[in-house]
Coordinates of C-alpha atoms and ligand atoms in Angstrom, one line a residue:
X201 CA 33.2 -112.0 -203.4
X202 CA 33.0 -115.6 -202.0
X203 CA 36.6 -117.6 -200.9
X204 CA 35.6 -120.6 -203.0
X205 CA 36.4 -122.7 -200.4
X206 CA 32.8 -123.5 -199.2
X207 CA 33.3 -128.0 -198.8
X208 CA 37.4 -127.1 -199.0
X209 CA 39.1 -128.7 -195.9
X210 CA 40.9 -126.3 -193.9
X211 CA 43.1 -126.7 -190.8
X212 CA 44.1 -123.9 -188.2
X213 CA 46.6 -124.0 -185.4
X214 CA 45.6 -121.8 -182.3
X215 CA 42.1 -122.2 -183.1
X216 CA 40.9 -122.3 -179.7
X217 CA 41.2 -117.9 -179.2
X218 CA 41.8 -114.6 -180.6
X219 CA 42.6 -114.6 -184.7
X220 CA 42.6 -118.6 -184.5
X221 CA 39.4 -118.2 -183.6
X222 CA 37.9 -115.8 -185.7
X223 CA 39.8 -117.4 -188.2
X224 CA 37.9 -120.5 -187.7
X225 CA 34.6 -118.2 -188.1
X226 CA 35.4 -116.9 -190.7
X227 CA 36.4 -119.8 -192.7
X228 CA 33.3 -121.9 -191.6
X229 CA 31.0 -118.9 -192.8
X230 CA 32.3 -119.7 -196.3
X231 CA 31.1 -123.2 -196.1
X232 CA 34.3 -125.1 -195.4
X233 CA 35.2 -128.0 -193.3
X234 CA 37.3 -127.1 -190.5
X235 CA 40.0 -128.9 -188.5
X236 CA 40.7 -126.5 -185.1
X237 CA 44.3 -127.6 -183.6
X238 CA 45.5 -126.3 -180.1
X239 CA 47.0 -127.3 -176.7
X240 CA 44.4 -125.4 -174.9
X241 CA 40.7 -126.6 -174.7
X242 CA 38.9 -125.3 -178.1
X243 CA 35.1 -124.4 -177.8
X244 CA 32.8 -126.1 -179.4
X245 CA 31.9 -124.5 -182.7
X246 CA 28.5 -125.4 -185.1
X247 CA 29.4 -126.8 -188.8
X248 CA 31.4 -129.2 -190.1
X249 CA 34.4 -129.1 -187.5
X250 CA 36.9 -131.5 -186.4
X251 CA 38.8 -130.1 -182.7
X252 CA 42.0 -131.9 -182.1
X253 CA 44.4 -130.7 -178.8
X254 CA 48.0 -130.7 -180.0
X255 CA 51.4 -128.5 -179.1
X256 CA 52.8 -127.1 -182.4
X257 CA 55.9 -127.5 -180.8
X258 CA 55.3 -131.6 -180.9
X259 CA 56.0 -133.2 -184.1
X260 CA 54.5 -136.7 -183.2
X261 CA 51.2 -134.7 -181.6
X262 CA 50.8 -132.3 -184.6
X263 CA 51.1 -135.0 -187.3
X264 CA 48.5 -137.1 -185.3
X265 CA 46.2 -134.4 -185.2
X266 CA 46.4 -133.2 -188.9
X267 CA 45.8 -137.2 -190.3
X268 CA 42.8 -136.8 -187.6
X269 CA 41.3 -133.7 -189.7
X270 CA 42.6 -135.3 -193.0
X271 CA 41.0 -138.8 -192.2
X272 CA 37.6 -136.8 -191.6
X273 CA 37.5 -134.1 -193.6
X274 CA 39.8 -135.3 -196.7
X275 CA 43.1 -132.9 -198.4
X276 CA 44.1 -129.9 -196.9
X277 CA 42.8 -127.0 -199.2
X278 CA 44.2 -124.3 -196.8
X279 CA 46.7 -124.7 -193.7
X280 CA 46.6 -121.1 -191.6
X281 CA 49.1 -121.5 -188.7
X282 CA 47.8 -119.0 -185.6
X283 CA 49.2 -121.0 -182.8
X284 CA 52.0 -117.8 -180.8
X285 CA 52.5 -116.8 -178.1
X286 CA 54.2 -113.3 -177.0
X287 CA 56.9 -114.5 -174.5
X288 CA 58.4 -111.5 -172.2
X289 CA 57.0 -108.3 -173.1
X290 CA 58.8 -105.0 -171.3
X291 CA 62.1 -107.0 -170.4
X292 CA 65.1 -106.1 -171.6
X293 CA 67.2 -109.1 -173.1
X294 CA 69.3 -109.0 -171.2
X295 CA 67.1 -110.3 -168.4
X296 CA 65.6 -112.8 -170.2
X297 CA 66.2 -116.4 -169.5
X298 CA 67.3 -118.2 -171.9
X299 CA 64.6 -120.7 -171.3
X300 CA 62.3 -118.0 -172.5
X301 CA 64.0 -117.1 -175.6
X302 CA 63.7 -120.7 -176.2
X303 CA 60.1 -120.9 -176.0
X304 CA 59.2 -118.3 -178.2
X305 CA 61.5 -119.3 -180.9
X306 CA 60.1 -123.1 -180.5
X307 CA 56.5 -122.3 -180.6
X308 CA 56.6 -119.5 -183.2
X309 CA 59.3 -120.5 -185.6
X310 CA 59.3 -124.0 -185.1
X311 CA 55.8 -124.5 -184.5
X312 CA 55.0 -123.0 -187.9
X313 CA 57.7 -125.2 -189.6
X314 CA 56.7 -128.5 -188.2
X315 CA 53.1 -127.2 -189.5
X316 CA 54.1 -126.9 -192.6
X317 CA 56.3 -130.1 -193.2
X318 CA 53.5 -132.1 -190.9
X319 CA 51.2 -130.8 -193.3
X320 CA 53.2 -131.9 -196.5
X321 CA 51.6 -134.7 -197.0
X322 CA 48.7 -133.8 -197.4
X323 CA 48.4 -130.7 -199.0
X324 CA 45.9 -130.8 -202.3
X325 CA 47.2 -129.6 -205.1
X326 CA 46.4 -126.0 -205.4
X327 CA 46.8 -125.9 -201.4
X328 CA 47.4 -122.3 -199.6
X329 CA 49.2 -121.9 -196.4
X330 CA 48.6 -118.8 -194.5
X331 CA 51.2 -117.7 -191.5
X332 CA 50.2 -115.5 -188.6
X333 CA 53.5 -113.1 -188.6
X334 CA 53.4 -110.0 -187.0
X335 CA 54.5 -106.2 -187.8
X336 CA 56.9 -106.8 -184.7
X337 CA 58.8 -108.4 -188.2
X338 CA 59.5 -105.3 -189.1
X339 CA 59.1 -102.5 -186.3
X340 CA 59.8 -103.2 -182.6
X341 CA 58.7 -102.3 -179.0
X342 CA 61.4 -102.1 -176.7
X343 CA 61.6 -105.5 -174.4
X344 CA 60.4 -107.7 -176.8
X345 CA 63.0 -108.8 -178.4
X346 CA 62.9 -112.8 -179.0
X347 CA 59.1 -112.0 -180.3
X348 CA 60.2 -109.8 -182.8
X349 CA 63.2 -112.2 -184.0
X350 CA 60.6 -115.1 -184.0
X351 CA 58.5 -113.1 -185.9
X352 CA 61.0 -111.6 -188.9
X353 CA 61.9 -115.6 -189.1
X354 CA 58.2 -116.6 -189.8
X355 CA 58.6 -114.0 -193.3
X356 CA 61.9 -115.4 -194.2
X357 CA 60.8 -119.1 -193.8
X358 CA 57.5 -117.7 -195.5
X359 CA 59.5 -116.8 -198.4
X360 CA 61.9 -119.5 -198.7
X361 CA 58.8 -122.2 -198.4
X362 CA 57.3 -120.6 -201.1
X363 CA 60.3 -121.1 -203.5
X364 CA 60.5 -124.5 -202.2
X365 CA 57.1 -126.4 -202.2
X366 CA 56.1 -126.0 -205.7
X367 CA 52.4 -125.6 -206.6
X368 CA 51.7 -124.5 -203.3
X369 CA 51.2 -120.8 -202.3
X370 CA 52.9 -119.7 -199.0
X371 CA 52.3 -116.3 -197.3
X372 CA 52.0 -114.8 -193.7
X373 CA 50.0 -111.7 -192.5
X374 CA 51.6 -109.1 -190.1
X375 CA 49.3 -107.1 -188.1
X376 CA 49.9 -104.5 -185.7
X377 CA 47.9 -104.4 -182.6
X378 CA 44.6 -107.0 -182.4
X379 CA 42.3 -106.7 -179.9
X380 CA 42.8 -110.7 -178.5
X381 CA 43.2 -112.0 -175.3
X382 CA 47.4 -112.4 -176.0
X383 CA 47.1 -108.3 -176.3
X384 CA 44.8 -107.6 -173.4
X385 CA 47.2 -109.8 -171.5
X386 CA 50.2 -108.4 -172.5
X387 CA 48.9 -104.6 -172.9
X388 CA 46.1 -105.0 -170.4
X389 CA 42.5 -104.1 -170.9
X390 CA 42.8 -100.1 -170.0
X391 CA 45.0 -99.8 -173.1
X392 CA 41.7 -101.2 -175.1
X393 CA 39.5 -98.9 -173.3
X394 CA 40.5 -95.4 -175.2
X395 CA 43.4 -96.9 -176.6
X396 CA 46.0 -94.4 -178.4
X397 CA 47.3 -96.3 -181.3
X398 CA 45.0 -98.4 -184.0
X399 CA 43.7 -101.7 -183.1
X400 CA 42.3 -104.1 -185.5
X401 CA 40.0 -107.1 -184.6
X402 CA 41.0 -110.5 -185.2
X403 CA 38.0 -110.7 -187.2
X404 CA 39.8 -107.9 -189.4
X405 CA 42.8 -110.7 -189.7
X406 CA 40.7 -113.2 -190.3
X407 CA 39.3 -111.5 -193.5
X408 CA 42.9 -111.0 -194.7
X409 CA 43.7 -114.2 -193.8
X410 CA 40.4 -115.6 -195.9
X411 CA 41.9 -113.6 -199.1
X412 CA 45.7 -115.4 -199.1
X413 CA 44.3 -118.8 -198.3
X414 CA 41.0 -118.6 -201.0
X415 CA 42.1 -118.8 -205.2
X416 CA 41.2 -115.4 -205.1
X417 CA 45.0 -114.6 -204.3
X418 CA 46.3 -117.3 -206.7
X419 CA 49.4 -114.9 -208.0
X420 CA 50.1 -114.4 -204.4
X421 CA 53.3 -116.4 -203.0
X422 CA 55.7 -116.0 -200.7
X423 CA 54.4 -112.5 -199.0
X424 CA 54.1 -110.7 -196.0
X425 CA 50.7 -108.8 -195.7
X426 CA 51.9 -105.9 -193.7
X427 CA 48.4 -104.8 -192.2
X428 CA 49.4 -101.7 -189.7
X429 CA 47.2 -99.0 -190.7
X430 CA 50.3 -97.4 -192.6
X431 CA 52.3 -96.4 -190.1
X432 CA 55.5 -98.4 -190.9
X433 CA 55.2 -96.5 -194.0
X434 CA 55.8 -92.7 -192.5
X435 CA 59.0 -91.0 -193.1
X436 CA 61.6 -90.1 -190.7
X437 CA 60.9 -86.4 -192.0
X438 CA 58.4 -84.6 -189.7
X439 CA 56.0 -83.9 -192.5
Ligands
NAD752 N1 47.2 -110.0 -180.8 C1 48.1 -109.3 -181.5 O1 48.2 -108.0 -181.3 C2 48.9 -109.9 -182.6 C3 49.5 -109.0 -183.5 C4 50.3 -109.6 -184.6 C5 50.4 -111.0 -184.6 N2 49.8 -111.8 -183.7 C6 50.0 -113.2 -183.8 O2 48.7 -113.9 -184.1 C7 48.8 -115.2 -183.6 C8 47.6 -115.4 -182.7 O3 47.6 -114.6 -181.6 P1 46.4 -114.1 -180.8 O4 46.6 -112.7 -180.5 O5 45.1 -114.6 -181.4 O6 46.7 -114.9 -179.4 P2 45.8 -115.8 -178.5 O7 46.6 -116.0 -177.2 O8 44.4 -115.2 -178.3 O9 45.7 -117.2 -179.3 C9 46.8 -118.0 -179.5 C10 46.4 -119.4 -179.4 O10 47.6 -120.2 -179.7 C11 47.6 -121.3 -178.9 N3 48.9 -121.8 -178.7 C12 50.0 -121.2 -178.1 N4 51.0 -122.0 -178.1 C13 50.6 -123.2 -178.6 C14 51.3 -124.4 -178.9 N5 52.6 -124.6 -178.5 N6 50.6 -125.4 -179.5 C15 49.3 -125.2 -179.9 N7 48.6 -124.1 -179.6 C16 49.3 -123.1 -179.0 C17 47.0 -120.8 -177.5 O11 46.5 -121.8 -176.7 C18 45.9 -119.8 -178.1 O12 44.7 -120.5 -178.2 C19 50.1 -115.4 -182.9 O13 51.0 -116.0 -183.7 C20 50.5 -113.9 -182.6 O14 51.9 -113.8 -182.5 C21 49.0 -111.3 -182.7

């Protein structure tokens, strides 16, 4: 089953690691043309590839860097936003500066709606925009707080811009656990060793990522793709 977007342009935010990267794999084994936006350095990557360095967080920056991929590459096929990061994990909110809760909610919620309205413009007409979300949306670790609320706004702007940009499809993908450098760092790499809960790769993402931005998933709009190997789905009853 091929995407049908070998020669589409796509552009992905947090391209330069973990599911940005695989994404970028991913979508460049299907033939595509590739625009890779992040503030950290991006490795070089064989095919047709455009790297740009931009914060998600700066409109001016952003926009620049999408007319860069655009100007190269032509309209925006796919748009799969990637660019997180986890902000205090284990503290308490009430410890958390509120410099901190500002950070996440700017590169997370923000990020992903200056991405969007940056990429506006130009989107072609049967254009897909894929969200990284997280299953933090819906079920929650204690001390992570401002994560979790960043993420359960990423699936309700998911929804509303998929009743507002017509012809365009919008969706995001929660995962549980990926096995990325933001995990090891925030889990650290003993709890990857013999890990006791189900980890996916960001490879795995990427293929579900691949799905909701290819015209494969054309009745798809305006979901969250909650990938957690079932377990949100368990009842309360210990059966
Ligand atoms: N790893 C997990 O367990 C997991 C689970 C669910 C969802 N997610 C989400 O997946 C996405 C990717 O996470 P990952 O695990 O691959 O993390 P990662 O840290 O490996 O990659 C994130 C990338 O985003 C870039 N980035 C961060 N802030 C940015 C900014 N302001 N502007 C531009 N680029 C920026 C980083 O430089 C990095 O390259 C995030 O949105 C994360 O919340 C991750």
């Amino acid at each position: 089953m091929r995407s049908q977007l070998g020669g589409r342009t796509v552009v992905i935010t947090g391209a330069a690691s973990g599911i940005g990267l695989a994404c970028a794999h991913a979508f460049l084994a299907e033939g595509a043309r590739v625009g890779l936006v992040d503030r950290a350095p991006i490795p070089h990557l064989d095919g047709d590839v455009v790297a740009v360095r931009a914060d998600v967080t700066d409109e001016r920056e952003l926009g620049a860097a999408l007319g860069t991929v655009v100007q190269r590459f032509g309209r925006l096929a796919a748009v799969v936003g990637c660019a997180g990061i986890s902000g205090p994990v284990g503290t308490p909110l009430a410890q958390t500066p509120a410099a901190e809760i500002a950070e996440v909610l700017a590169v997370n919620v923000t990020g992903q709606l200056l991405l969007v309205k940056q990429a506006q413009p130009y989107l072609a007409d049967d254009a897909s925009i894929v969200l990284l979300g997280s299953d933090s949306a819906f079920t929650a670790a204690p001390g992570m707080v401002p994560y979790c609320a960043s993420k359960g706004a990423v699936v309700a702007l998911t929804r509303a811009l998929a009743v507002e940009l017509p012809g365009t499809r919008v969706n995001c993908v929660c995962p549980s656990v990926v096995d990325t450098p933001m995990a090891r760092a925030d889990l650290g790499d003993l709890a990857f060793a013999a890990p006791a809960f189900p980890v996916q790769s960001a490879e795995d993402v990427a293929r579900q990522v691949l799905y909701l931005a290819s015209p494969l998933s054309r009745p798809v709009n305006g979901q969250a793709l909650l990938a957690d190997f079932g377990l949100s789905s368990r009842s309360a009853f210990p059966a």
